[in-house]
Amino acid sequence: MPTADHRVVMRVPWAHFEAMLALRGDVAGPRMSYLEGALELMSPSKDHERIKSTIGCLIEAYALERGVDLSPYGSWTLKDAPKEAAAEPDECYIVGADQDRDSPDLAIEVAWTRGGIDKLEIYRRLGVAEVWLWEAGAIQVHVLSGDNYERTDRSRVFADLEVGLLASFLDRPTALQAVKAYREALESASRPATAGRKRGRRRSR
């Protein structure tokens, strides 16, 4: 049976939020999000965690197949006191060899159960370049353009990644099966171009 996330939203000042972060320290606990006085505490369900972890596995499989350098940063606590915004994404990534950044290139959020505060508004204030929002089996891509997000069909962080194709493997029974099937699809997609280049080299001789 599907399980539900446990979520509580309360009104607290920023200083109270910072104190709760300090008290929690590095101990695993509810994920915290904050927006203009609203603090959300969320304990993700088993299904929530399965989906976010499988999305992460598929992204890393894509990076391996396409030679993209990246690192995952999990539920990195992102915050900006003057903007009264903070979030701990389900997963996030910095792409490229330079990992010394103040925010990720990509944040992933799983909307398994409805409710809570506006995560996109939080990420907009934090300046996160791209957000993937999984909901009801599909992934919505939101790309920061100027000071607002635009919903698109393509990722800007991964130029040739078909997000719909990646999402189509999330229904596999296990993450390993999803990764194997996705890698086979990526390999299949790259074969025609490779074969064409080989034929071209033979003709040029």
mmCIF file of C-alpha atoms in Angstrom:
data_model
loop_
_atom_site.group_PDB
_atom_site.id
_atom_site.type_symbol
_atom_site.label_atom_id
_atom_site.label_comp_id
_atom_site.label_asym_id
_atom_site.label_seq_id
_atom_site.Cartn_x
_atom_site.Cartn_y
_atom_site.Cartn_z
ATOM 1 C CA MET A 1 0.000 0.000 0.000
ATOM 2 C CA PRO A 2 1.263 3.524 -0.789
ATOM 3 C CA THR A 3 2.371 5.486 2.253
ATOM 4 C CA ALA A 4 1.814 9.192 2.937
ATOM 5 C CA ASP A 5 4.343 11.850 3.884
ATOM 6 C CA HIS A 6 3.989 13.373 7.341
ATOM 7 C CA ARG A 7 3.931 17.157 7.134
ATOM 8 C CA VAL A 8 3.489 19.967 9.655
ATOM 9 C CA VAL A 9 3.465 23.694 8.842
ATOM 10 C CA MET A 10 3.791 26.315 11.586
ATOM 11 C CA ARG A 11 4.483 30.034 11.883
ATOM 12 C CA VAL A 12 7.855 30.884 13.454
ATOM 13 C CA PRO A 13 10.410 33.712 13.099
ATOM 14 C CA TRP A 14 13.641 33.088 11.159
ATOM 15 C CA ALA A 15 15.680 32.978 14.382
ATOM 16 C CA HIS A 16 13.513 30.098 15.634
ATOM 17 C CA PHE A 17 14.120 28.209 12.383
ATOM 18 C CA GLU A 18 17.891 28.724 12.692
ATOM 19 C CA ALA A 19 17.756 27.475 16.293
ATOM 20 C CA MET A 20 15.923 24.322 15.208
ATOM 21 C CA LEU A 21 18.568 23.669 12.548
ATOM 22 C CA ALA A 22 21.325 24.072 15.135
ATOM 23 C CA LEU A 23 19.597 21.750 17.597
ATOM 24 C CA ARG A 24 19.106 19.092 14.946
ATOM 25 C CA GLY A 25 22.725 19.286 13.793
ATOM 26 C CA ASP A 26 23.804 16.428 11.539
ATOM 27 C CA VAL A 27 21.270 13.996 12.974
ATOM 28 C CA ALA A 28 18.730 12.730 10.449
ATOM 29 C CA GLY A 29 15.349 14.293 11.054
ATOM 30 C CA PRO A 30 12.400 15.930 9.321
ATOM 31 C CA ARG A 31 13.319 17.964 6.244
ATOM 32 C CA MET A 32 12.811 21.658 6.827
ATOM 33 C CA SER A 33 11.591 24.333 4.439
ATOM 34 C CA TYR A 34 10.999 27.978 5.275
ATOM 35 C CA LEU A 35 9.249 30.825 3.475
ATOM 36 C CA GLU A 36 8.344 34.195 4.997
ATOM 37 C CA GLY A 37 7.579 32.909 8.484
ATOM 38 C CA ALA A 38 6.111 29.546 7.449
ATOM 39 C CA LEU A 39 8.176 26.551 8.572
ATOM 40 C CA GLU A 40 7.412 23.129 7.109
ATOM 41 C CA LEU A 41 8.630 19.942 8.767
ATOM 42 C CA MET A 42 8.292 16.939 6.487
ATOM 43 C CA SER A 43 9.078 13.283 7.161
ATOM 44 C CA PRO A 44 9.130 11.580 3.763
ATOM 45 C CA SER A 45 7.323 8.290 3.265
ATOM 46 C CA LYS A 46 8.876 5.082 1.967
ATOM 47 C CA ASP A 47 7.391 5.687 -1.511
ATOM 48 C CA HIS A 48 8.604 9.295 -1.550
ATOM 49 C CA GLU A 49 12.156 8.164 -0.794
ATOM 50 C CA ARG A 50 12.019 5.366 -3.375
ATOM 51 C CA ILE A 51 11.014 7.766 -6.150
ATOM 52 C CA LYS A 52 13.589 10.441 -5.322
ATOM 53 C CA SER A 53 16.363 7.854 -5.002
ATOM 54 C CA THR A 54 15.457 6.203 -8.301
ATOM 55 C CA ILE A 55 15.425 9.579 -10.086
ATOM 56 C CA GLY A 56 18.898 10.160 -8.660
ATOM 57 C CA CYS A 57 20.098 6.738 -9.857
ATOM 58 C CA LEU A 58 18.795 7.472 -13.364
ATOM 59 C CA ILE A 59 20.460 10.893 -13.499
ATOM 60 C CA GLU A 60 23.749 9.333 -12.469
ATOM 61 C CA ALA A 61 23.324 6.572 -15.079
ATOM 62 C CA TYR A 62 22.759 9.260 -17.731
ATOM 63 C CA ALA A 63 25.864 11.150 -16.564
ATOM 64 C CA LEU A 64 27.946 7.982 -16.751
ATOM 65 C CA GLU A 65 26.710 7.104 -20.248
ATOM 66 C CA ARG A 66 27.165 10.644 -21.597
ATOM 67 C CA GLY A 67 30.375 11.545 -19.773
ATOM 68 C CA VAL A 68 28.847 14.350 -17.682
ATOM 69 C CA ASP A 69 30.794 15.280 -14.555
ATOM 70 C CA LEU A 70 28.570 15.855 -11.510
ATOM 71 C CA SER A 71 28.198 15.256 -7.795
ATOM 72 C CA PRO A 72 25.060 14.664 -5.703
ATOM 73 C CA TYR A 73 24.557 16.713 -2.541
ATOM 74 C CA GLY A 74 21.425 15.065 -1.131
ATOM 75 C CA SER A 75 19.287 17.215 1.166
ATOM 76 C CA TRP A 76 21.817 20.053 1.360
ATOM 77 C CA THR A 77 20.389 22.831 3.568
ATOM 78 C CA LEU A 78 20.035 25.891 1.322
ATOM 79 C CA LYS A 79 19.102 29.156 3.021
ATOM 80 C CA ASP A 80 19.081 32.922 2.635
ATOM 81 C CA ALA A 81 18.126 34.909 5.735
ATOM 82 C CA PRO A 82 17.452 38.288 4.035
ATOM 83 C CA LYS A 83 15.075 36.569 1.591
ATOM 84 C CA GLU A 84 13.484 34.455 4.356
ATOM 85 C CA ALA A 85 13.836 31.295 2.301
ATOM 86 C CA ALA A 86 15.304 27.869 3.004
ATOM 87 C CA ALA A 87 14.912 24.353 1.653
ATOM 88 C CA GLU A 88 16.344 20.871 1.932
ATOM 89 C CA PRO A 89 15.729 19.258 -1.472
ATOM 90 C CA ASP A 90 15.012 15.593 -1.946
ATOM 91 C CA GLU A 91 18.177 15.486 -4.050
ATOM 92 C CA CYS A 92 20.392 18.093 -5.689
ATOM 93 C CA TYR A 93 23.397 18.209 -8.000
ATOM 94 C CA ILE A 94 26.290 20.421 -8.978
ATOM 95 C CA VAL A 95 27.299 19.753 -12.576
ATOM 96 C CA GLY A 96 30.852 20.182 -13.844
ATOM 97 C CA ALA A 97 34.343 19.868 -12.397
ATOM 98 C CA ASP A 98 34.005 23.053 -10.323
ATOM 99 C CA GLN A 99 32.096 21.962 -7.216
ATOM 100 C CA ASP A 100 32.832 25.072 -5.149
ATOM 101 C CA ARG A 101 29.365 26.652 -5.441
ATOM 102 C CA ASP A 102 26.925 28.176 -2.976
ATOM 103 C CA SER A 103 23.874 26.497 -4.542
ATOM 104 C CA PRO A 104 23.171 23.464 -6.746
ATOM 105 C CA ASP A 105 22.555 23.543 -10.491
ATOM 106 C CA LEU A 106 19.600 21.195 -10.101
ATOM 107 C CA ALA A 107 17.199 20.513 -7.233
ATOM 108 C CA ILE A 108 14.712 17.630 -7.242
ATOM 109 C CA GLU A 109 11.427 17.634 -5.345
ATOM 110 C CA VAL A 110 8.945 14.769 -5.097
ATOM 111 C CA ALA A 111 5.352 15.929 -4.545
ATOM 112 C CA TRP A 112 4.057 12.641 -3.186
ATOM 113 C CA THR A 113 1.337 14.185 -1.035
ATOM 114 C CA ARG A 114 -0.260 17.588 -1.563
ATOM 115 C CA GLY A 115 0.058 20.548 0.752
ATOM 116 C CA GLY A 116 2.872 22.456 2.358
ATOM 117 C CA ILE A 117 4.585 25.659 1.320
ATOM 118 C CA ASP A 118 5.564 26.807 -2.172
ATOM 119 C CA LYS A 119 8.889 25.085 -2.907
ATOM 120 C CA LEU A 120 9.309 26.758 -6.293
ATOM 121 C CA GLU A 121 9.076 30.185 -4.676
ATOM 122 C CA ILE A 122 11.750 29.138 -2.183
ATOM 123 C CA TYR A 123 14.083 27.938 -4.931
ATOM 124 C CA ARG A 124 13.396 31.097 -6.950
ATOM 125 C CA ARG A 125 14.523 33.224 -4.016
ATOM 126 C CA LEU A 126 17.581 31.007 -3.545
ATOM 127 C CA GLY A 127 18.503 31.324 -7.229
ATOM 128 C CA VAL A 128 18.572 27.594 -8.038
ATOM 129 C CA ALA A 129 18.923 27.368 -11.823
ATOM 130 C CA GLU A 130 16.681 24.355 -12.399
ATOM 131 C CA VAL A 131 14.090 22.406 -10.414
ATOM 132 C CA TRP A 132 12.556 19.038 -11.302
ATOM 133 C CA LEU A 133 9.193 18.435 -9.671
ATOM 134 C CA TRP A 134 7.899 14.866 -9.770
ATOM 135 C CA GLU A 135 4.150 14.555 -9.413
ATOM 136 C CA ALA A 136 1.740 11.765 -10.393
ATOM 137 C CA GLY A 137 4.313 9.845 -12.417
ATOM 138 C CA ALA A 138 5.636 12.765 -14.467
ATOM 139 C CA ILE A 139 8.547 15.164 -14.037
ATOM 140 C CA GLN A 140 7.973 18.892 -14.558
ATOM 141 C CA VAL A 141 11.070 20.898 -15.470
ATOM 142 C CA HIS A 142 11.262 24.480 -14.204
ATOM 143 C CA VAL A 143 14.164 26.602 -15.480
ATOM 144 C CA LEU A 144 15.075 29.961 -13.961
ATOM 145 C CA SER A 145 14.787 32.680 -16.601
ATOM 146 C CA GLY A 146 15.565 36.105 -15.229
ATOM 147 C CA ASP A 147 13.816 36.285 -11.868
ATOM 148 C CA ASN A 148 11.134 33.665 -12.542
ATOM 149 C CA TYR A 149 10.785 29.994 -13.422
ATOM 150 C CA GLU A 150 9.575 28.878 -16.827
ATOM 151 C CA ARG A 151 8.171 25.393 -17.270
ATOM 152 C CA THR A 152 9.851 23.641 -20.201
ATOM 153 C CA ASP A 153 10.068 20.216 -21.822
ATOM 154 C CA ARG A 154 13.870 20.184 -21.806
ATOM 155 C CA SER A 155 16.531 20.418 -19.144
ATOM 156 C CA ARG A 156 19.000 23.263 -19.436
ATOM 157 C CA VAL A 157 21.500 21.577 -17.121
ATOM 158 C CA PHE A 158 21.573 18.386 -19.247
ATOM 159 C CA ALA A 159 21.151 19.604 -22.819
ATOM 160 C CA ASP A 160 20.414 16.268 -24.537
ATOM 161 C CA LEU A 161 18.560 14.519 -21.699
ATOM 162 C CA GLU A 162 14.959 13.615 -22.533
ATOM 163 C CA VAL A 163 13.209 14.053 -19.201
ATOM 164 C CA GLY A 164 10.109 12.165 -20.352
ATOM 165 C CA LEU A 165 12.234 9.170 -21.315
ATOM 166 C CA LEU A 166 13.969 9.172 -17.939
ATOM 167 C CA ALA A 167 10.636 9.398 -16.101
ATOM 168 C CA SER A 168 9.240 6.461 -18.076
ATOM 169 C CA PHE A 169 11.533 4.068 -16.191
ATOM 170 C CA LEU A 170 10.340 5.080 -12.720
ATOM 171 C CA ASP A 171 7.637 2.386 -12.775
ATOM 172 C CA ARG A 172 10.167 -0.457 -12.678
ATOM 173 C CA PRO A 173 9.948 -2.693 -9.575
ATOM 174 C CA THR A 174 13.505 -1.872 -8.455
ATOM 175 C CA ALA A 175 16.013 0.917 -9.024
ATOM 176 C CA LEU A 176 18.467 -1.574 -10.545
ATOM 177 C CA GLN A 177 15.926 -2.671 -13.161
ATOM 178 C CA ALA A 178 15.168 0.983 -13.941
ATOM 179 C CA VAL A 179 18.846 1.832 -14.403
ATOM 180 C CA LYS A 180 19.531 -1.212 -16.594
ATOM 181 C CA ALA A 181 16.570 -0.436 -18.859
ATOM 182 C CA TYR A 182 17.442 3.261 -19.068
ATOM 183 C CA ARG A 183 21.084 2.565 -19.939
ATOM 184 C CA GLU A 184 19.974 0.180 -22.675
ATOM 185 C CA ALA A 185 17.722 2.934 -24.081
ATOM 186 C CA LEU A 186 20.574 5.459 -24.000
ATOM 187 C CA GLU A 187 22.943 3.032 -25.690
ATOM 188 C CA SER A 188 20.352 2.230 -28.351
ATOM 189 C CA ALA A 189 19.773 5.932 -29.029
ATOM 190 C CA SER A 190 23.493 6.528 -29.580
ATOM 191 C CA ARG A 191 24.086 3.568 -31.938
ATOM 192 C CA PRO A 192 22.686 5.007 -35.217
ATOM 193 C CA ALA A 193 24.897 8.097 -35.025
ATOM 194 C CA THR A 194 27.952 5.966 -34.277
ATOM 195 C CA ALA A 195 27.201 3.605 -37.163
ATOM 196 C CA GLY A 196 26.710 6.550 -39.498
ATOM 197 C CA ARG A 197 30.072 8.024 -38.602
ATOM 198 C CA LYS A 198 31.776 4.676 -39.218
ATOM 199 C CA ARG A 199 30.155 4.338 -42.641
ATOM 200 C CA GLY A 200 31.218 7.874 -43.484
ATOM 201 C CA ARG A 201 34.840 7.117 -42.601
ATOM 202 C CA ARG A 202 34.814 3.993 -44.794
ATOM 203 C CA ARG A 203 33.461 5.952 -47.783
ATOM 204 C CA SER A 204 36.038 8.724 -47.353
ATOM 205 C CA ARG A 205 38.831 6.216 -47.907
#
